[in-house]
């Protein structure tokens, strides 16, 4: 049986606009198909920061200018970003597979992720999204129930909370497709956050960290490895300082200590380490690898990257 790996793609695998993204995914697909040819079964998740930002900003701007254009809720913007990124990834993977004479179906699942109604993050929204507003516009938005914050002297922006993922709603169809041998792209952008209202699940304005959701996905699929692909080949301590030290391996204990010491930047490396701890620590035999896209095959062979092990 092939080893299952969940690959969490970072921003550099996708680029910032449609043209860049189409170009970037061609290279991403080459690296992913290399992994498939090396014998791994892959499940793919990805970030969506710039993409959902672009969609949200476009919709906000349009409805500010033209009142006939409705305000687009943030959850719907997230869904659009999953479709848009999924399309590009799907297309690029299919083309690369075809080029190599491989016939494996590729599919994207629009994925909702359940978060807790009472997650403490709802008390402290932190992620700025969408357009900039004047002070007067910001008070209007506040009256509609949005949380608005001044953003570094550039104007006011909406901020949304970043709650923890609890459960992947579409996990059963994802499992079925994976066991049928299909390449599945899921949980894009960390998933569309929904809360359980008893009668129904309801999309909400929030952002779930894609690394944490990917750890959840890897756990629920019983993958052997969570592979987090980002812009750096390894994790460092004293990152960016003269005494910087790249790490080959990190035990859970070491990672926890470095985390306490503030070695991992919030919003970038910290969520990856948290995801690694959650996945590696969840069951014997599970491990997490953090490396760059172009080093993925080598790193899986143990030649580079940072392994987070029990
Ligand atoms: P992604 O889009 O892949 O999630 P992020 O920018 O969120 O990428 O996180 C990866 C970045 O984290 C790296 O490019 C690096 O600049 C930064 N970083 C912060 N702390 C560290 C660290 N201790 N070791 C390595 N990289 C770090
Ligand atoms: Mg990130």
Coordinates of C-alpha atoms and ligand atoms in Angstrom, one line a residue:
X1 CA 0.0 0.0 0.0
X2 CA 1.2 3.5 -0.9
X3 CA 1.9 5.9 1.9
X4 CA -0.7 8.7 2.1
X5 CA 0.6 12.2 2.5
X6 CA -1.4 15.3 3.0
X7 CA 0.4 18.2 1.3
X8 CA -0.3 21.7 2.6
X9 CA 0.7 24.2 -0.2
X10 CA 1.8 27.7 0.9
X11 CA 1.4 31.0 -0.8
X12 CA 4.5 30.6 -2.9
X13 CA 3.0 27.6 -4.7
X14 CA 0.2 29.8 -6.0
X15 CA 1.3 33.4 -6.6
X16 CA -0.8 36.5 -6.2
X17 CA -3.0 37.0 -9.3
X18 CA -4.6 34.8 -12.0
X19 CA -1.6 35.1 -14.4
X20 CA 1.0 34.4 -11.7
X21 CA -1.1 31.6 -10.3
X22 CA -1.5 29.8 -13.6
X23 CA 2.3 30.0 -14.0
X24 CA 3.0 29.0 -10.4
X25 CA 0.7 26.0 -10.4
X26 CA 2.5 24.6 -13.5
X27 CA 5.7 24.3 -11.4
X28 CA 3.7 23.1 -8.3
X29 CA 2.1 20.3 -10.4
X30 CA 5.6 19.2 -11.6
X31 CA 6.7 18.8 -8.0
X32 CA 3.5 17.1 -6.9
X33 CA 3.6 14.6 -9.8
X34 CA 7.2 13.8 -8.9
X35 CA 5.9 12.8 -5.5
X36 CA 3.3 10.6 -7.1
X37 CA 5.9 9.0 -9.4
X38 CA 8.0 8.4 -6.2
X39 CA 5.2 6.2 -5.0
X40 CA 3.2 8.5 -2.6
X41 CA -0.6 8.9 -2.6
X42 CA -1.2 12.6 -2.3
X43 CA -4.0 14.7 -0.9
X44 CA -3.7 18.4 -1.4
X45 CA -4.7 21.4 0.6
X46 CA -3.7 25.0 0.1
X47 CA -3.7 28.6 1.5
X48 CA -5.9 31.3 0.0
X49 CA -4.8 34.6 1.7
X50 CA -4.1 36.7 -1.4
X51 CA -6.9 35.1 -3.4
X52 CA -9.7 35.5 -0.9
X53 CA -8.4 39.0 -0.2
X54 CA -8.6 39.8 -3.9
X55 CA -12.1 38.4 -4.3
X56 CA -13.3 40.1 -1.1
X57 CA -11.8 43.4 -2.1
X58 CA -13.3 43.3 -5.6
X59 CA -16.7 42.5 -4.2
X60 CA -16.5 45.2 -1.5
X61 CA -15.3 47.8 -4.0
X62 CA -18.0 46.9 -6.5
X63 CA -20.8 47.1 -4.0
X64 CA -19.4 50.4 -2.6
X65 CA -19.5 51.9 -6.1
X66 CA -22.7 50.3 -7.3
X67 CA -25.5 49.7 -4.8
X68 CA -27.1 47.1 -7.1
X69 CA -24.1 44.8 -6.5
X70 CA -24.7 43.0 -3.2
X71 CA -22.2 42.8 -0.4
X72 CA -20.6 39.3 -0.7
X73 CA -20.4 37.5 2.7
X74 CA -16.8 36.4 3.6
X75 CA -17.7 32.7 3.6
X76 CA -18.9 32.9 0.0
X77 CA -15.7 34.7 -0.9
X78 CA -13.8 31.7 0.6
X79 CA -15.9 29.3 -1.5
X80 CA -15.1 31.3 -4.6
X81 CA -11.4 31.1 -3.8
X82 CA -11.6 27.3 -3.4
X83 CA -13.2 27.0 -6.8
X84 CA -10.7 29.3 -8.5
X85 CA -7.6 27.8 -7.0
X86 CA -9.0 24.3 -7.3
X87 CA -9.6 24.9 -11.0
X88 CA -6.0 26.0 -11.6
X89 CA -4.5 23.2 -9.5
X90 CA -6.7 20.6 -11.1
X91 CA -6.0 21.7 -14.6
X92 CA -2.2 21.9 -14.0
X93 CA -2.1 18.5 -12.4
X94 CA -4.1 16.9 -15.1
X95 CA -1.9 18.4 -17.8
X96 CA 1.3 17.2 -16.0
X97 CA -0.1 13.7 -15.5
X98 CA -1.1 13.5 -19.1
X99 CA 2.4 14.7 -20.2
X100 CA 3.9 11.7 -18.2
X101 CA 1.3 9.2 -19.5
X102 CA -0.3 8.8 -16.1
X103 CA -4.1 8.5 -15.9
X104 CA -5.3 9.5 -12.4
X105 CA -8.5 11.5 -11.8
X106 CA -8.1 14.8 -10.1
X107 CA -10.9 16.5 -8.2
X108 CA -11.5 19.5 -6.0
X109 CA -14.0 19.4 -3.1
X110 CA -15.6 22.6 -1.8
X111 CA -14.9 22.0 1.8
X112 CA -16.6 23.4 5.0
X113 CA -14.9 23.1 8.3
X114 CA -16.8 23.2 11.6
X115 CA -15.6 25.6 14.2
X116 CA -16.9 26.1 17.8
X117 CA -19.6 28.6 18.4
X118 CA -17.8 29.6 21.5
X119 CA -14.3 29.6 20.2
X120 CA -12.4 32.3 22.2
X121 CA -11.2 33.7 18.8
X122 CA -14.6 35.2 18.3
X123 CA -13.9 37.6 21.2
X124 CA -10.7 38.8 19.5
X125 CA -10.9 39.1 15.7
X126 CA -7.4 39.6 14.4
X127 CA -7.3 39.0 10.6
X128 CA -7.8 42.1 8.4
X129 CA -9.7 41.4 5.2
X130 CA -11.0 43.3 2.1
X131 CA -11.2 47.0 1.3
X132 CA -10.0 50.1 3.3
X133 CA -12.7 52.4 4.6
X134 CA -12.8 56.0 5.9
X135 CA -13.7 56.7 9.5
X136 CA -17.3 57.6 8.5
X137 CA -17.7 54.5 6.3
X138 CA -16.2 52.4 9.2
X139 CA -18.9 53.6 11.6
X140 CA -21.6 52.7 9.0
X141 CA -20.0 49.2 8.7
X142 CA -19.9 48.9 12.5
X143 CA -23.6 49.7 12.7
X144 CA -24.2 46.7 10.4
X145 CA -22.3 44.5 12.8
X146 CA -18.8 44.4 11.3
X147 CA -15.8 44.7 13.5
X148 CA -13.6 47.5 12.1
X149 CA -10.0 48.3 13.0
X150 CA -7.6 51.0 11.9
X151 CA -4.8 49.4 9.8
X152 CA -1.4 51.0 10.2
X153 CA -2.5 54.5 9.2
X154 CA -4.0 53.3 5.9
X155 CA -7.6 53.5 6.9
X156 CA -10.1 51.1 8.4
X157 CA -10.6 47.5 7.6
X158 CA -12.8 44.7 8.6
X159 CA -11.2 42.2 10.9
X160 CA -12.4 38.6 11.2
X161 CA -11.6 36.0 13.9
X162 CA -9.4 32.9 13.3
X163 CA -11.1 30.0 15.2
X164 CA -9.7 26.5 15.5
X165 CA -10.9 23.8 13.1
X166 CA -12.9 21.0 14.8
X167 CA -14.2 18.8 12.0
X168 CA -14.1 18.6 8.2
X169 CA -17.7 18.4 7.1
X170 CA -17.0 16.7 3.7
X171 CA -14.6 14.1 5.2
X172 CA -16.7 11.1 4.0
X173 CA -16.7 12.0 0.3
X174 CA -13.0 13.0 0.6
X175 CA -12.2 9.5 2.1
X176 CA -14.2 7.8 -0.7
X177 CA -12.4 9.6 -3.5
X178 CA -9.0 9.0 -1.8
X179 CA -9.6 5.3 -1.4
X180 CA -10.7 5.1 -5.1
X181 CA -7.2 6.4 -5.8
X182 CA -8.2 9.9 -7.0
X183 CA -6.1 13.0 -6.3
X184 CA -8.2 15.1 -4.0
X185 CA -7.8 18.9 -3.5
X186 CA -9.7 19.9 -0.3
X187 CA -9.9 22.2 2.7
X188 CA -8.6 25.1 0.5
X189 CA -7.8 28.2 2.6
X190 CA -8.3 26.2 5.7
X191 CA -11.9 25.4 4.7
X192 CA -15.1 27.5 4.7
X193 CA -15.8 28.1 8.4
X194 CA -19.3 27.0 9.6
X195 CA -20.9 26.8 13.0
X196 CA -23.5 24.4 14.1
X197 CA -26.8 26.3 14.8
X198 CA -28.6 23.1 15.8
X199 CA -31.0 23.2 12.8
X200 CA -28.3 23.9 10.3
X201 CA -24.6 24.6 9.7
X202 CA -24.1 28.2 8.9
X203 CA -21.2 29.9 7.0
X204 CA -19.5 32.6 9.1
X205 CA -17.0 35.4 8.5
X206 CA -13.8 34.0 9.8
X207 CA -10.5 32.5 8.6
X208 CA -9.3 29.1 9.6
X209 CA -5.5 28.6 9.5
X210 CA -4.8 26.3 6.6
X211 CA -1.9 24.5 8.4
X212 CA -4.2 23.6 11.3
X213 CA -7.0 22.4 9.0
X214 CA -4.4 20.4 7.0
X215 CA -3.3 18.6 10.2
X216 CA -7.0 17.8 10.8
X217 CA -7.4 16.5 7.3
X218 CA -4.2 14.4 7.6
X219 CA -5.5 12.9 10.9
X220 CA -8.9 12.2 9.6
X221 CA -7.5 10.4 6.5
X222 CA -5.0 8.5 8.7
X223 CA -2.1 9.8 6.6
X224 CA 1.5 8.8 7.5
X225 CA 3.0 12.2 6.8
X226 CA 1.8 15.8 6.8
X227 CA 4.0 17.6 4.3
X228 CA 3.9 21.4 4.8
X229 CA 5.4 23.1 1.7
X230 CA 6.4 26.7 2.1
X231 CA 9.0 29.3 1.1
X232 CA 11.9 27.9 3.3
X233 CA 13.7 24.6 3.1
X234 CA 13.9 24.2 6.8
X235 CA 12.7 25.6 10.1
X236 CA 15.2 27.7 12.0
X237 CA 15.8 28.9 15.5
X238 CA 17.1 32.5 15.8
X239 CA 15.5 32.9 12.4
X240 CA 16.9 35.9 10.5
X241 CA 19.5 36.6 13.2
X242 CA 23.3 36.1 12.9
X243 CA 23.2 33.0 15.1
X244 CA 20.4 31.4 13.0
X245 CA 20.4 27.6 13.0
X246 CA 18.6 25.5 10.5
X247 CA 17.0 22.4 12.1
X248 CA 16.9 18.8 10.6
X249 CA 14.7 17.4 13.2
X250 CA 12.5 18.6 16.0
X251 CA 11.0 16.4 18.7
X252 CA 7.6 17.4 20.1
X253 CA 9.4 18.4 23.4
X254 CA 11.9 20.6 21.6
X255 CA 9.3 22.2 19.4
X256 CA 7.2 23.1 22.5
X257 CA 10.2 24.6 24.2
X258 CA 11.2 26.7 21.2
X259 CA 7.6 27.8 20.8
X260 CA 7.5 29.1 24.3
X261 CA 10.8 30.9 23.6
X262 CA 9.1 32.7 20.7
X263 CA 11.3 31.2 18.0
X264 CA 8.4 30.9 15.5
X265 CA 6.7 34.0 14.1
X266 CA 3.0 34.3 14.7
X267 CA 1.0 34.1 11.5
X268 CA 3.7 32.3 9.5
X269 CA 5.9 29.6 11.1
X270 CA 4.0 29.3 14.4
X271 CA 0.8 27.8 12.9
X272 CA 2.9 25.3 11.0
X273 CA 4.6 24.2 14.2
X274 CA 1.3 24.0 15.9
X275 CA -0.1 21.9 13.1
X276 CA 3.0 19.7 13.2
X277 CA 2.6 19.1 17.0
X278 CA -1.1 18.4 16.5
X279 CA -0.5 15.8 13.8
X280 CA 2.7 14.2 14.9
X281 CA 1.4 14.0 18.5
X282 CA -2.0 12.5 17.5
X283 CA -0.9 8.8 16.9
X284 CA 2.2 6.7 16.9
X285 CA 4.0 6.6 13.5
X286 CA 2.7 10.0 12.3
X287 CA 5.3 12.6 11.3
X288 CA 5.4 16.1 9.9
X289 CA 7.8 17.5 7.4
X290 CA 8.3 21.2 6.7
X291 CA 10.2 22.1 3.6
X292 CA 10.0 23.9 0.2
X293 CA 8.2 22.8 -2.8
X294 CA 11.3 22.0 -5.0
X295 CA 12.9 20.0 -2.1
X296 CA 9.8 17.8 -1.4
X297 CA 11.1 14.5 -2.9
X298 CA 14.6 14.8 -1.4
X299 CA 13.2 15.8 1.9
X300 CA 10.8 12.8 2.0
X301 CA 13.9 10.7 1.4
X302 CA 15.3 12.2 4.6
X303 CA 17.9 14.4 2.9
X304 CA 16.6 17.8 3.8
X305 CA 13.7 19.7 5.4
X306 CA 12.7 19.8 9.0
X307 CA 11.1 16.6 10.4
X308 CA 8.8 17.0 13.5
X309 CA 8.9 13.6 15.2
X310 CA 7.7 12.2 18.6
Ligands
LIG1 P1 2.9 30.0 3.7 O1 2.2 30.8 2.7 O2 3.6 28.8 3.2 O3 2.0 29.6 4.9 P2 4.1 31.9 5.5 O4 4.8 33.1 5.0 O5 2.9 31.9 6.3 O6 4.0 30.9 4.3 O7 5.2 31.1 6.5 C1 6.5 30.7 6.0 C2 7.5 31.8 6.4 O8 7.7 31.8 7.8 C3 8.9 31.6 5.9 O9 9.0 32.0 4.6 C4 9.7 32.5 6.8 O10 9.9 33.7 6.3 C5 8.9 32.6 8.1 N1 9.5 32.2 9.4 C6 9.2 32.7 10.6 N2 9.8 32.1 11.5 C7 10.6 31.1 11.0 C8 11.5 30.2 11.5 N3 11.7 30.1 12.8 N4 12.1 29.3 10.7 C9 11.8 29.4 9.3 N5 11.0 30.3 8.8 C10 10.3 31.2 9.6
LIG2 MG1 1.0 31.0 6.2

